[in-house]
Amino acid sequence: MFEAGAGIRNSTLQGISMEPAGKGLAVTTGPLRFAVCTAGMNLLDAVWLDTNGDGRFSEGEQFISSAGGRGNMFIEHRRGSGNTLSDAAPKVEVEEKGPLRAVIKITSKYDNAFESVVRIYAYAGKSYVRVQDTLVHGPTNQGLHAYMRVAENRLVEHSLFLPLTLSDGARAVFGGGGTVPLGQAWLEQDVAHQFRPGGGGFAYEVKTQSGSIARGERAPGWVDVSDGRRGVTASMRYFWQLFPKRLHASKDGLKMELWARDARLSPDPANTHYQGMARTHDIMLIFHSGGFSPAHEALALAHQNELFAVCPPDYYCSTRAYGRHPLSARREPRFDQLVMRIVGRDGRTGFPVWRERGDAWGYFNFGDSLLGEYWSCLEYDSPWGLLQSFYRLGDADILREAALLCRGAYDMLFHHQYSEATSMYPQCSHDKEERHFAGGDSHGQKTGTDPGHVFISGLVNYWYLTGDRRAKDVIFWAFPVYYGDDKERIGCGGTWRYCGGYLAEIFVRAYELTWEKRYIDRLEWMSEHVFRRTNTRHADGVWWDARGNTFSCQPWLGDSVVYGYSSYIDINPATKLRRDMEDGFVKIADFIDRHAYARERKAIHQGLIKDGRDATEYRGTGQYYGDFMCLMSAFTMCRAYMLTGSQRYLDVARQLFNDGLAGWDSNEAKSAGEAMMFSAAALYYIQGGRFTSPDAAVPAR
């Protein structure tokens, strides 16, 4: 939380203290003291609030009493006709203890069907805590194979409960309308929701035992419970977007139902929780003296509107801390305008509009978006495409949209039951079967993965920019899973997808973040296989997929190969395969320019076929990608220009860029993914930039 103004004073000088306390850990921030229990999943086992400001915590200032090991994190799920519920002794770790902030991580498992990861953020001098709750449906690393059918389950309820001690006369105030004496009152958001084309149909209601007291469409997602002497405000980020939800206030305490009991989404299969997916919730608990005030509402709303710390574009572009390919902070009006349309600036197109039209919100769909019934979040690394433009332009709307995509992807599209020993890919594919409104398999949790759609640069950069520890968990879990089986996969096919630059880019990121030499070894093996071995690399410089004596390739994927392997050269310029790779980049550029384009470079073949390994005549499949998809080879032309100095490659790249921008359809998922992912890197060269990898050895740690 950032606070500034004439009346704001630094109140963090006393720091944060931690000490063992019974069966757990006691944390003191100054005005707040709370205990975390290791005997049961109690979350906040006890809380004291220094209401009189004397720096001590008396018995009368205890706000939450110990749950006695029974657990105040509640999970009930259904397998077949039976209900099960279990509490587990959690593992408690102190992840961070600094002068201003402490982070406690609590991990537990339930019935071998769920894994819970909760982080509590405490702040020096403050009486609020942030709770980041991730529920993984099926514990991580269970060793499932990428193409095994995953188990289906139904949550009955997932909730967090705070057993509050309040005096008579306490009241509850709900965001969205409604102040009531504390008895039984609740705010619910889309507990029954009908998914339908065109979107809409959102509904919240504030209720008491006597009936409804307020209604609306999208609730702010906060509630305050106080008795005039003290209280707590709970604010849930993305409350309405992550329906079905319920906030329940009673004399017993405050209950936050993250999956609301009795939820009835329609069609019925939309209630199915596939094992391997996850969902993260972000909650701020603001403990305060006195009654509810506008200041508490302001803090609640501030939590829902995330604050990002950013730098000027020139700084990002000059440091290249984001990755291996240079970016230009120079404006390019036509390109920049299209980027802003992708993030919905004109109100007629882009991810926000696609979500609304596709009714693409809710516990399972959050962060993804629909074009028709085609899920687009993993249509290439859209977050990375957006974040490159954020680094260039510094527009916060781009960062917000990329953050939303990443939060959706790290829960829904990384399949956490896979492991290094058994998985080919840790990611699920987007669904192309148009089954969303029929309640089918929306995001690929059940049908497996598309081996070409494996990316991590966007998520890595989201973590760099936000420090989101959930993103870090997924990144460092995914690296060894990517590593575990893809060598075999590459060896058996040698196709553009398996040998393509996606995995090279992933292993470059893995090496940069772990300094584990095995990733360099794997990159060397891949580079030799792709650029030197004759069983995969043909004389024409392209990698072909064999079906008997007929060979096929997808030439529009050229940038993926050149981008990924040029990233590898940049971290290991002394590799013995550098000349092979750079010669290969030029051969790819020549092949694409001579054989892959159509209609005067305004279209590109989706596929090319040749009869025989050494054939030099090629025919198309009759299908083309037009206009903006030609940008998928602009970076390849730019790299060939830098390696050869030949102006013709740069001329081709500029033509592709100009024609691609003229025909860019911002209502098409691929324009937000494939085309934008590599375009920002190509733009640097098109604007006159020059860059080659240095001659140096792999850096030591």
XYZ file of C-alpha atoms in Angstrom:
701
model
C 0.000 0.000 0.000
C 1.369 3.432 -0.957
C 0.299 6.528 0.954
C 1.350 10.103 0.220
C 0.221 13.536 1.348
C 0.823 16.358 3.791
C -0.661 14.465 6.728
C 1.146 11.160 6.113
C 3.962 10.273 8.501
C 6.362 7.340 8.438
C 5.089 4.939 11.076
C 7.286 1.966 10.199
C 10.327 2.697 12.333
C 9.550 -0.044 14.840
C 9.669 -2.720 12.126
C 8.087 -6.165 12.373
C 8.782 -8.719 15.078
C 8.254 -12.485 14.960
C 8.484 -15.031 17.739
C 7.364 -18.602 18.453
C 4.008 -18.740 20.201
C 2.511 -22.058 21.290
C 1.943 -24.211 18.214
C 2.774 -21.481 15.768
C 4.222 -18.071 15.108
C 3.292 -14.632 16.470
C 3.779 -11.554 14.282
C 3.639 -7.966 15.554
C 3.479 -5.012 13.164
C 3.030 -2.279 15.780
C -0.733 -1.734 16.046
C -1.543 -5.349 15.119
C -0.504 -8.715 16.485
C -1.590 -12.036 15.001
C -0.753 -15.713 15.397
C -0.367 -18.366 12.710
C -0.999 -21.931 13.872
C 0.814 -25.063 12.670
C -1.677 -27.492 14.240
C -4.576 -26.755 11.891
C -5.379 -24.582 8.907
C -6.513 -21.651 11.040
C -5.061 -18.950 8.807
C -5.205 -16.154 11.425
C -5.432 -18.213 14.592
C -5.655 -15.165 16.861
C -5.607 -11.389 16.341
C -5.055 -8.489 18.747
C -5.610 -4.838 17.844
C -4.006 -2.091 19.937
C -7.171 -0.001 20.150
C -5.882 2.413 22.812
C -2.493 2.937 21.161
C -0.423 2.145 24.260
C 1.860 -0.274 22.406
C 0.631 -3.280 24.382
C -1.938 -5.986 23.702
C -4.310 -6.730 26.548
C -6.798 -9.564 26.840
C -9.608 -7.141 26.061
C -7.926 -6.205 22.772
C -8.040 -9.732 21.378
C -10.254 -9.567 18.286
C -10.040 -13.157 17.034
C -9.727 -16.095 19.413
C -7.942 -19.338 18.672
C -9.915 -21.838 16.660
C -8.290 -24.595 18.692
C -6.887 -26.481 15.737
C -10.263 -27.100 14.106
C -9.343 -24.936 11.148
C -11.025 -21.818 9.818
C -10.192 -22.550 6.200
C -13.020 -24.737 4.954
C -13.000 -26.968 1.882
C -15.790 -29.365 1.048
C -15.886 -31.216 -2.233
C -17.932 -33.954 -3.810
C -16.774 -37.113 -5.534
C -19.736 -39.082 -6.809
C -22.428 -39.009 -4.114
C -20.149 -38.591 -1.105
C -19.022 -35.456 0.693
C -15.589 -35.201 2.274
C -13.921 -32.603 4.426
C -10.541 -32.703 6.097
C -8.161 -30.341 7.829
C -4.431 -30.820 7.495
C -1.514 -29.705 9.639
C 0.071 -27.024 7.477
C 3.680 -26.263 6.709
C 4.484 -22.710 7.824
C 7.461 -20.842 6.342
C 8.711 -17.284 6.710
C 9.449 -16.302 3.109
C 10.431 -12.726 3.843
C 11.192 -10.697 6.953
C 12.253 -7.164 6.236
C 11.967 -3.854 8.055
C 8.778 -2.928 6.189
C 7.153 -6.214 5.206
C 6.966 -9.859 6.217
C 5.514 -12.749 4.212
C 4.415 -16.029 5.791
C 3.642 -18.978 3.512
C 1.247 -21.701 4.697
C 0.914 -24.918 2.669
C -1.441 -27.825 3.306
C -3.127 -30.671 1.442
C -6.689 -31.946 1.649
C -7.875 -35.478 0.862
C -5.227 -35.806 -1.848
C -7.657 -33.768 -3.925
C -6.562 -30.198 -3.177
C -3.437 -28.309 -2.232
C -3.702 -24.955 -0.495
C -1.007 -22.267 -0.600
C -1.781 -19.190 1.498
C 0.496 -16.205 1.918
C -0.024 -13.600 4.622
C 1.616 -10.223 4.019
C 2.166 -8.077 7.119
C 3.297 -4.442 7.000
C 5.254 -2.512 9.616
C 3.206 0.122 11.393
C -0.042 -1.014 9.745
C -3.113 -2.797 11.043
C -3.988 -4.503 7.773
C -2.776 -7.784 6.287
C -3.006 -9.099 2.758
C -3.991 -12.735 2.225
C -3.195 -14.425 -1.096
C -4.994 -17.769 -1.225
C -4.294 -20.321 -3.976
C -6.276 -23.547 -4.132
C -4.783 -26.137 -6.492
C -7.309 -28.723 -7.613
C -5.183 -31.805 -7.217
C -1.833 -31.510 -5.412
C 1.158 -30.541 -7.521
C 3.626 -33.004 -9.051
C 1.410 -36.076 -8.985
C 3.154 -37.406 -12.063
C 0.262 -37.361 -14.500
C 1.185 -37.723 -18.151
C 0.250 -34.852 -20.430
C -2.330 -36.913 -22.299
C -3.927 -38.748 -19.383
C -7.562 -37.966 -18.730
C -7.731 -35.825 -15.618
C -10.172 -36.395 -12.779
C -13.277 -34.268 -12.427
C -14.566 -32.962 -9.122
C -17.148 -30.560 -7.714
C -16.457 -28.071 -4.970
C -19.284 -27.690 -2.499
C -17.630 -24.788 -0.704
C -14.250 -23.124 -0.312
C -14.246 -20.441 2.357
C -12.182 -18.485 4.856
C -13.720 -17.710 8.246
C -12.765 -15.095 10.844
C -14.348 -15.820 14.279
C -14.657 -12.221 15.529
C -15.271 -11.027 19.091
C -17.716 -8.108 18.890
C -19.970 -6.267 21.329
C -23.726 -5.960 21.097
C -24.867 -3.390 18.582
C -22.337 -4.383 15.924
C -23.243 -3.574 12.334
C -22.289 -4.799 8.879
C -21.724 -2.467 5.920
C -21.611 -4.000 2.433
C -20.030 -2.499 -0.646
C -22.782 -2.022 -3.181
C -25.361 -0.895 -0.650
C -26.704 -1.980 2.665
C -25.983 -1.299 6.357
C -27.647 -3.689 8.787
C -27.465 -4.687 12.457
C -25.207 -7.690 12.781
C -27.329 -10.809 12.695
C -27.379 -12.771 9.478
C -26.552 -10.761 6.343
C -24.700 -11.575 3.176
C -23.613 -10.250 -0.206
C -23.616 -12.744 -3.062
C -22.411 -12.349 -6.621
C -23.697 -14.556 -9.440
C -24.240 -17.641 -7.322
C -26.523 -18.674 -10.178
C -25.130 -17.515 -13.536
C -26.205 -18.441 -17.050
C -23.318 -18.203 -19.523
C -24.623 -16.809 -22.790
C -23.292 -15.249 -26.002
C -23.211 -11.487 -25.862
C -22.408 -11.384 -22.153
C -24.331 -9.574 -19.475
C -26.584 -11.099 -16.882
C -24.374 -10.244 -13.897
C -26.239 -9.853 -10.630
C -25.421 -9.280 -6.985
C -27.735 -9.000 -4.026
C -27.373 -8.000 -0.378
C -29.724 -10.065 1.769
C -30.816 -10.537 5.346
C -33.129 -13.115 6.848
C -35.927 -10.620 6.208
C -35.222 -10.302 2.495
C -33.250 -8.322 -0.060
C -31.953 -4.850 0.832
C -29.805 -3.999 -2.230
C -29.292 -5.231 -5.784
C -26.998 -4.485 -8.692
C -24.832 -6.050 -11.369
C -21.179 -6.001 -10.252
C -20.482 -5.645 -6.549
C -17.362 -3.818 -5.312
C -16.555 -6.860 -3.166
C -15.993 -5.556 0.355
C -17.707 -5.729 3.722
C -17.064 -4.095 7.086
C -18.090 -5.527 10.438
C -17.630 -3.316 13.521
C -19.146 -2.563 16.914
C -18.084 1.081 17.259
C -15.013 0.167 19.299
C -13.240 -1.909 16.657
C -13.920 -3.673 13.401
C -12.516 -5.269 10.271
C -12.992 -4.442 6.595
C -12.483 -7.327 4.153
C -11.835 -6.459 0.508
C -11.582 -9.109 -2.204
C -9.836 -8.172 -5.447
C -11.739 -9.212 -8.601
C -14.799 -10.113 -6.549
C -17.483 -10.045 -9.242
C -15.080 -11.233 -11.939
C -14.395 -14.465 -10.003
C -18.013 -15.440 -9.243
C -19.706 -17.377 -7.651
C -18.959 -15.463 -4.428
C -20.544 -14.736 -1.064
C -19.523 -12.519 1.872
C -21.435 -13.516 5.004
C -21.508 -11.461 8.223
C -22.988 -12.813 11.446
C -22.523 -12.605 15.213
C -20.176 -15.580 14.904
C -17.817 -13.777 12.554
C -17.047 -13.035 8.929
C -17.125 -15.756 6.288
C -15.694 -15.266 2.787
C -16.959 -17.944 0.407
C -14.478 -18.077 -2.475
C -16.583 -20.769 -4.127
C -20.051 -20.066 -2.792
C -22.043 -22.909 -1.304
C -25.039 -23.853 -3.460
C -23.489 -22.268 -6.558
C -25.512 -23.118 -9.664
C -23.691 -22.114 -12.827
C -25.395 -22.968 -16.087
C -24.901 -25.069 -18.155
C -24.221 -27.614 -15.438
C -20.746 -28.776 -16.630
C -19.549 -25.227 -15.890
C -19.484 -26.283 -12.215
C -16.847 -28.968 -12.860
C -13.406 -28.482 -11.338
C -10.797 -30.327 -13.391
C -7.875 -31.635 -11.405
C -4.703 -29.711 -12.181
C -6.235 -26.252 -12.445
C -5.975 -23.698 -9.647
C -7.507 -20.434 -8.512
C -5.906 -17.563 -6.603
C -7.777 -14.973 -4.540
C -6.330 -11.766 -3.123
C -7.908 -10.390 0.065
C -7.087 -7.399 2.253
C -8.151 -7.527 5.914
C -8.152 -4.051 7.464
C -8.436 -4.199 11.264
C -9.386 -0.818 12.683
C -10.335 1.028 15.843
C -13.723 2.726 16.099
C -16.588 2.271 13.696
C -16.637 2.087 9.935
C -15.512 5.243 8.119
C -14.960 6.410 4.520
C -11.221 5.904 5.076
C -11.790 2.174 5.459
C -13.824 2.068 2.260
C -11.029 3.959 0.488
C -8.492 1.346 1.615
C -10.817 -1.451 0.495
C -11.208 0.081 -2.962
C -7.477 0.806 -3.187
C -6.791 -2.908 -2.779
C -9.140 -3.706 -5.646
C -7.369 -1.247 -7.947
C -3.860 -2.619 -7.909
C -0.987 -0.165 -7.715
C 1.913 -0.722 -10.119
C 5.344 0.837 -9.764
C 6.690 1.689 -13.227
C 9.691 3.338 -14.891
C 9.937 5.555 -17.994
C 10.090 3.673 -21.328
C 13.628 4.889 -22.062
C 14.830 3.207 -18.886
C 13.227 -0.149 -19.684
C 14.521 -0.138 -23.247
C 18.057 0.872 -22.286
C 18.498 -1.752 -19.549
C 17.103 -4.734 -21.514
C 16.412 -6.329 -18.134
C 13.170 -7.689 -19.620
C 14.858 -10.087 -22.073
C 17.342 -10.624 -24.851
C 15.968 -8.626 -27.779
C 16.301 -4.834 -27.937
C 13.222 -2.618 -27.946
C 12.847 0.954 -29.128
C 11.082 3.642 -27.092
C 10.502 5.633 -30.284
C 6.823 5.995 -31.082
C 5.412 4.262 -34.150
C 1.907 5.785 -34.386
C 0.201 3.143 -36.534
C 1.601 0.229 -34.543
C 0.999 1.926 -31.201
C -2.608 2.724 -32.089
C -3.282 -0.924 -32.869
C -1.706 -2.019 -29.592
C -4.051 0.301 -27.727
C -7.000 -1.177 -29.595
C -5.907 -4.627 -28.402
C -6.253 -3.422 -24.795
C -9.668 -1.927 -25.508
C -8.826 1.772 -25.672
C -11.416 2.478 -28.389
C -14.143 0.525 -26.569
C -14.990 -1.481 -29.686
C -12.394 -4.238 -29.765
C -9.589 -5.861 -27.789
C -9.400 -8.214 -24.820
C -11.847 -6.306 -22.551
C -14.493 -6.214 -25.281
C -13.957 -9.878 -26.159
C -14.519 -10.862 -22.528
C -17.757 -8.954 -22.289
C -19.111 -10.298 -25.573
C -18.115 -13.830 -24.666
C -19.349 -13.699 -21.062
C -15.809 -14.813 -20.254
C -15.760 -14.140 -16.530
C -16.057 -16.370 -13.507
C -13.982 -18.699 -11.333
C -12.760 -20.748 -14.305
C -12.592 -18.139 -17.064
C -11.014 -15.163 -15.301
C -8.151 -13.676 -17.322
C -8.993 -15.492 -20.539
C -11.100 -14.080 -23.361
C -13.332 -15.358 -26.122
C -13.507 -14.548 -29.799
C -16.706 -16.257 -30.791
C -16.185 -19.413 -28.755
C -12.415 -19.559 -29.261
C -10.342 -19.082 -26.107
C -7.459 -16.737 -26.858
C -5.370 -16.256 -23.692
C -2.758 -18.762 -24.859
C -2.961 -17.842 -28.525
C 0.784 -17.415 -28.347
C 2.338 -15.386 -25.556
C -0.115 -12.491 -25.558
C 1.135 -11.180 -22.183
C 4.671 -10.948 -23.559
C 3.462 -9.203 -26.694
C 1.642 -6.662 -24.532
C 4.464 -6.154 -22.050
C 6.964 -5.415 -24.808
C 4.633 -2.622 -25.885
C 4.296 -1.488 -22.280
C 8.086 -1.190 -22.039
C 8.063 0.882 -25.224
C 5.089 3.118 -24.421
C 4.719 3.125 -20.639
C 0.917 3.036 -20.826
C -0.541 1.520 -17.650
C -3.589 0.108 -19.468
C -1.264 -2.249 -21.332
C 0.308 -3.419 -18.073
C -3.097 -3.948 -16.440
C -4.313 -6.084 -19.328
C -1.116 -8.147 -19.399
C -1.407 -8.662 -15.628
C -4.969 -9.920 -16.026
C -3.879 -12.398 -18.694
C -1.014 -13.642 -16.524
C -3.235 -14.140 -13.487
C -5.596 -16.175 -15.595
C -2.795 -18.218 -17.129
C -0.858 -19.064 -13.967
C -3.925 -20.651 -12.410
C -5.864 -22.097 -15.315
C -3.355 -22.914 -18.048
C -0.512 -24.508 -16.086
C -1.487 -28.080 -15.235
C -0.082 -28.567 -11.746
C -0.455 -32.333 -11.598
C 2.288 -32.828 -14.163
C 5.827 -33.509 -12.979
C 9.344 -33.491 -14.374
C 9.376 -37.269 -14.654
C 6.203 -37.717 -16.686
C 5.058 -34.544 -18.377
C 5.771 -33.323 -21.860
C 4.392 -29.855 -21.229
C 3.248 -28.079 -18.074
C 0.659 -25.988 -19.913
C -2.855 -26.633 -21.137
C -3.838 -25.488 -24.587
C -6.590 -23.101 -25.425
C -9.768 -24.833 -26.526
C -10.739 -24.639 -30.205
C -13.836 -26.821 -30.020
C -16.412 -24.067 -29.389
C -17.966 -25.705 -26.347
C -18.014 -22.870 -23.827
C -21.729 -22.137 -23.915
C -22.485 -25.853 -24.004
C -20.541 -26.300 -20.771
C -17.738 -28.272 -22.375
C -14.002 -28.346 -21.793
C -13.274 -24.640 -21.953
C -9.554 -24.245 -21.409
C -7.985 -27.587 -22.236
C -7.907 -28.984 -18.693
C -9.367 -32.246 -19.935
C -8.131 -32.562 -23.491
C -4.410 -32.011 -22.923
C -2.026 -29.621 -24.607
C -1.041 -28.150 -27.928
C 2.727 -28.747 -27.980
C 3.350 -25.556 -29.915
C 1.761 -23.328 -27.311
C 4.324 -23.262 -24.521
C 5.453 -19.843 -23.316
C 6.785 -18.207 -20.195
C 8.340 -14.832 -21.098
C 5.135 -12.936 -20.367
C 4.730 -14.557 -16.961
C 8.399 -13.983 -16.096
C 8.120 -10.298 -16.924
C 4.850 -9.993 -15.027
C 6.723 -11.331 -11.994
C 9.574 -8.862 -12.578
C 7.091 -5.981 -12.632
C 4.779 -6.986 -9.778
C 6.650 -9.363 -7.477
C 3.597 -11.659 -7.479
C 4.826 -14.718 -5.580
C 2.185 -16.937 -7.119
C 3.747 -16.198 -10.515
C 7.165 -17.091 -9.139
C 5.829 -20.404 -7.799
C 4.506 -21.358 -11.223
C 7.608 -20.211 -13.111
C 10.056 -22.208 -11.019
C 7.741 -25.226 -10.897
C 7.368 -25.160 -14.688
C 11.047 -24.957 -15.685
C 12.002 -28.532 -14.698
C 8.705 -29.873 -16.070
C 9.510 -28.332 -19.448
C 12.971 -29.820 -19.150
C 11.826 -33.264 -18.073
C 10.488 -34.768 -21.263
C 10.927 -32.427 -24.181
C 14.276 -33.878 -25.195
C 12.546 -37.124 -26.154
C 9.795 -35.170 -27.846
C 12.271 -33.196 -29.920
C 14.179 -36.292 -30.915
C 11.177 -38.148 -32.259
C 9.899 -35.419 -34.538
C 12.193 -32.547 -35.253
C 9.235 -30.475 -36.404
C 9.086 -26.715 -36.194
C 6.917 -26.901 -33.118
C 8.987 -29.366 -31.135
C 12.316 -27.950 -32.254
C 11.050 -24.418 -32.559
C 12.169 -21.406 -30.655
C 9.442 -21.542 -28.014
C 11.367 -24.061 -25.938
C 14.665 -22.315 -26.624
C 13.220 -19.093 -25.207
C 11.909 -20.992 -22.167
C 15.288 -22.599 -21.446
C 17.049 -19.246 -21.890
C 14.747 -17.812 -19.220
C 15.338 -20.878 -17.042
C 19.106 -20.467 -17.219
C 18.948 -16.737 -16.499
C 16.832 -17.307 -13.386
C 18.414 -20.484 -12.006
C 21.985 -20.517 -13.406
C 21.622 -24.286 -13.774
C 23.977 -25.559 -16.446
C 21.577 -28.311 -17.484
C 19.548 -25.708 -19.379
C 22.621 -24.668 -21.374
C 23.317 -28.344 -22.070
C 19.764 -28.812 -23.318
C 20.016 -25.720 -25.522
C 23.253 -27.049 -27.009
C 21.599 -30.383 -27.720
C 18.594 -28.692 -29.314
C 20.772 -26.381 -31.403
C 22.836 -29.264 -32.738
C 19.725 -31.268 -33.512
C 17.967 -28.407 -35.271
C 20.831 -26.696 -37.085
C 23.390 -29.398 -37.785
C 21.947 -32.916 -37.835
C 20.843 -34.041 -41.262
C 17.932 -36.140 -39.999
C 15.969 -32.985 -39.216
C 17.601 -30.125 -41.086
C 17.339 -30.266 -44.854
C 19.515 -28.595 -47.440
C 16.935 -25.855 -47.982
C 17.446 -24.725 -44.388
C 13.987 -25.597 -43.102
C 12.821 -28.324 -40.705
C 10.232 -30.646 -42.165
C 7.773 -33.067 -40.650
C 7.885 -36.413 -42.445
C 4.869 -38.515 -43.424
C 6.446 -41.289 -45.459
C 8.161 -39.593 -48.405
C 5.996 -36.478 -48.114
C 7.338 -33.596 -46.053
C 5.474 -30.576 -44.728
C 6.402 -27.382 -42.916
C 4.716 -24.258 -41.572
C 6.789 -21.361 -42.918
C 4.898 -18.675 -40.992
C 6.575 -19.996 -37.821
C 9.970 -18.683 -38.926
C 10.160 -15.957 -36.303
C 9.655 -18.435 -33.471
C 12.803 -20.346 -34.449
C 14.967 -17.301 -35.118
C 13.738 -15.429 -32.042
C 14.329 -18.301 -29.619
C 17.730 -19.407 -30.866
C 19.044 -15.862 -31.248
C 18.128 -15.433 -27.560
C 20.351 -18.420 -26.863
C 23.242 -16.916 -28.819
C 22.898 -13.776 -26.736
C 23.394 -15.628 -23.430
C 26.015 -18.006 -24.852
C 27.753 -16.212 -27.736
C 30.711 -18.602 -27.496
C 28.612 -21.647 -28.385
C 30.303 -23.881 -30.949
C 27.039 -23.890 -32.906
C 26.783 -20.136 -33.346
C 27.833 -20.166 -37.004
C 25.422 -23.012 -37.763
C 22.554 -21.129 -36.144
C 23.286 -17.810 -37.817
C 23.687 -19.471 -41.220
C 20.388 -21.193 -40.512
C 18.658 -17.882 -39.774
C 19.676 -16.539 -43.178
C 18.573 -19.740 -44.932
C 15.175 -19.516 -43.269
C 14.829 -15.907 -44.432
C 15.758 -16.875 -47.994
C 13.391 -19.843 -48.044
C 10.448 -17.825 -46.733
C 11.039 -14.945 -49.133
C 11.322 -17.226 -52.164
C 8.639 -19.795 -51.444
C 6.291 -18.874 -48.595
C 4.689 -15.566 -49.559
C 1.727 -15.035 -51.842
C -0.119 -12.030 -53.238
C 2.985 -9.830 -53.315
C 3.889 -10.613 -49.698
C 0.411 -9.764 -48.429
C -0.233 -13.403 -47.497
C 1.810 -16.378 -46.363
C 1.186 -20.092 -46.864
C -0.122 -21.885 -43.801
C 1.769 -24.932 -44.974
C 4.156 -26.051 -47.713
C 4.674 -29.601 -48.988
C 7.479 -31.282 -50.907
C 7.729 -34.809 -52.283
C 11.037 -36.294 -51.240
C 13.735 -35.204 -48.885
C 15.876 -33.477 -51.496
C 13.030 -31.993 -53.534
C 13.349 -28.321 -54.444
C 9.794 -27.803 -55.674
C 7.130 -26.865 -53.154
C 3.373 -26.613 -53.225
C 0.985 -24.982 -50.827
C -1.949 -26.521 -49.039
C -4.292 -23.913 -50.484
C -4.670 -22.136 -47.158
C -3.108 -18.782 -46.346
C -2.667 -16.363 -43.507
C -3.088 -12.798 -44.645
C -1.868 -9.343 -43.803
C -0.776 -9.129 -40.166
C 0.312 -12.786 -40.021
C 3.076 -11.937 -42.474
C 4.580 -10.066 -39.536
C 5.459 -13.525 -38.204
C 8.495 -13.425 -40.494
C 9.525 -9.758 -40.183
C 11.906 -10.450 -37.294
C 13.559 -13.216 -39.329
C 14.220 -10.743 -42.148
C 15.611 -8.200 -39.684
C 17.985 -10.744 -38.195
C 19.178 -11.779 -41.661
C 19.795 -8.104 -42.426
C 21.962 -7.720 -39.322
C 23.940 -10.869 -40.120
C 24.557 -10.145 -43.809
C 24.260 -6.373 -44.149
C 22.025 -6.924 -47.184
C 19.460 -4.146 -47.477
C 16.991 -6.389 -49.290
C 16.109 -8.221 -46.072
C 15.335 -4.951 -44.308
C 13.278 -3.796 -47.292
C 11.217 -6.992 -47.094
C 10.747 -6.521 -43.337
C 9.541 -2.952 -43.829
C 7.088 -4.017 -46.518
C 5.760 -6.779 -44.266
C 5.409 -4.307 -41.435
C 3.601 -1.693 -43.502
C 1.250 -4.155 -45.187
C 0.694 -6.050 -41.951
C -0.335 -2.920 -40.076
C -2.673 -1.934 -42.893
C -4.428 -5.304 -42.705
C -4.236 -5.900 -38.961
C -7.552 -7.246 -37.703
C -7.741 -6.350 -34.031
C -10.816 -8.560 -33.652
C -8.674 -11.633 -34.285
C -6.916 -13.482 -31.457
C -3.811 -14.159 -33.506
C -3.224 -10.438 -33.973
C -2.930 -10.070 -30.205
C -0.696 -13.111 -29.951
C 1.494 -14.252 -32.812
C 1.794 -10.992 -34.712
C 2.330 -8.751 -31.696
C 4.720 -11.135 -29.927
C 7.533 -10.625 -32.439
C 6.554 -7.269 -33.952
C 8.019 -5.126 -31.177
C 11.405 -6.813 -31.589
C 11.294 -6.328 -35.374
C 10.303 -2.683 -34.935
C 13.657 -1.910 -33.323
C 15.477 -2.800 -36.564
C 12.854 -1.277 -38.849
C 13.352 2.043 -37.062
C 17.081 1.856 -37.772
C 18.433 0.106 -34.686
C 21.443 -2.182 -34.942
C 22.252 -5.003 -32.559
C 24.322 -8.167 -32.680
C 25.128 -10.586 -29.881
C 28.535 -9.902 -28.312
C 31.448 -12.301 -28.498
C 31.765 -13.521 -24.925
C 31.499 -16.636 -22.839
C 28.512 -17.726 -20.783
C 28.520 -15.427 -17.740
C 29.469 -16.919 -14.402
C 26.998 -16.692 -11.583
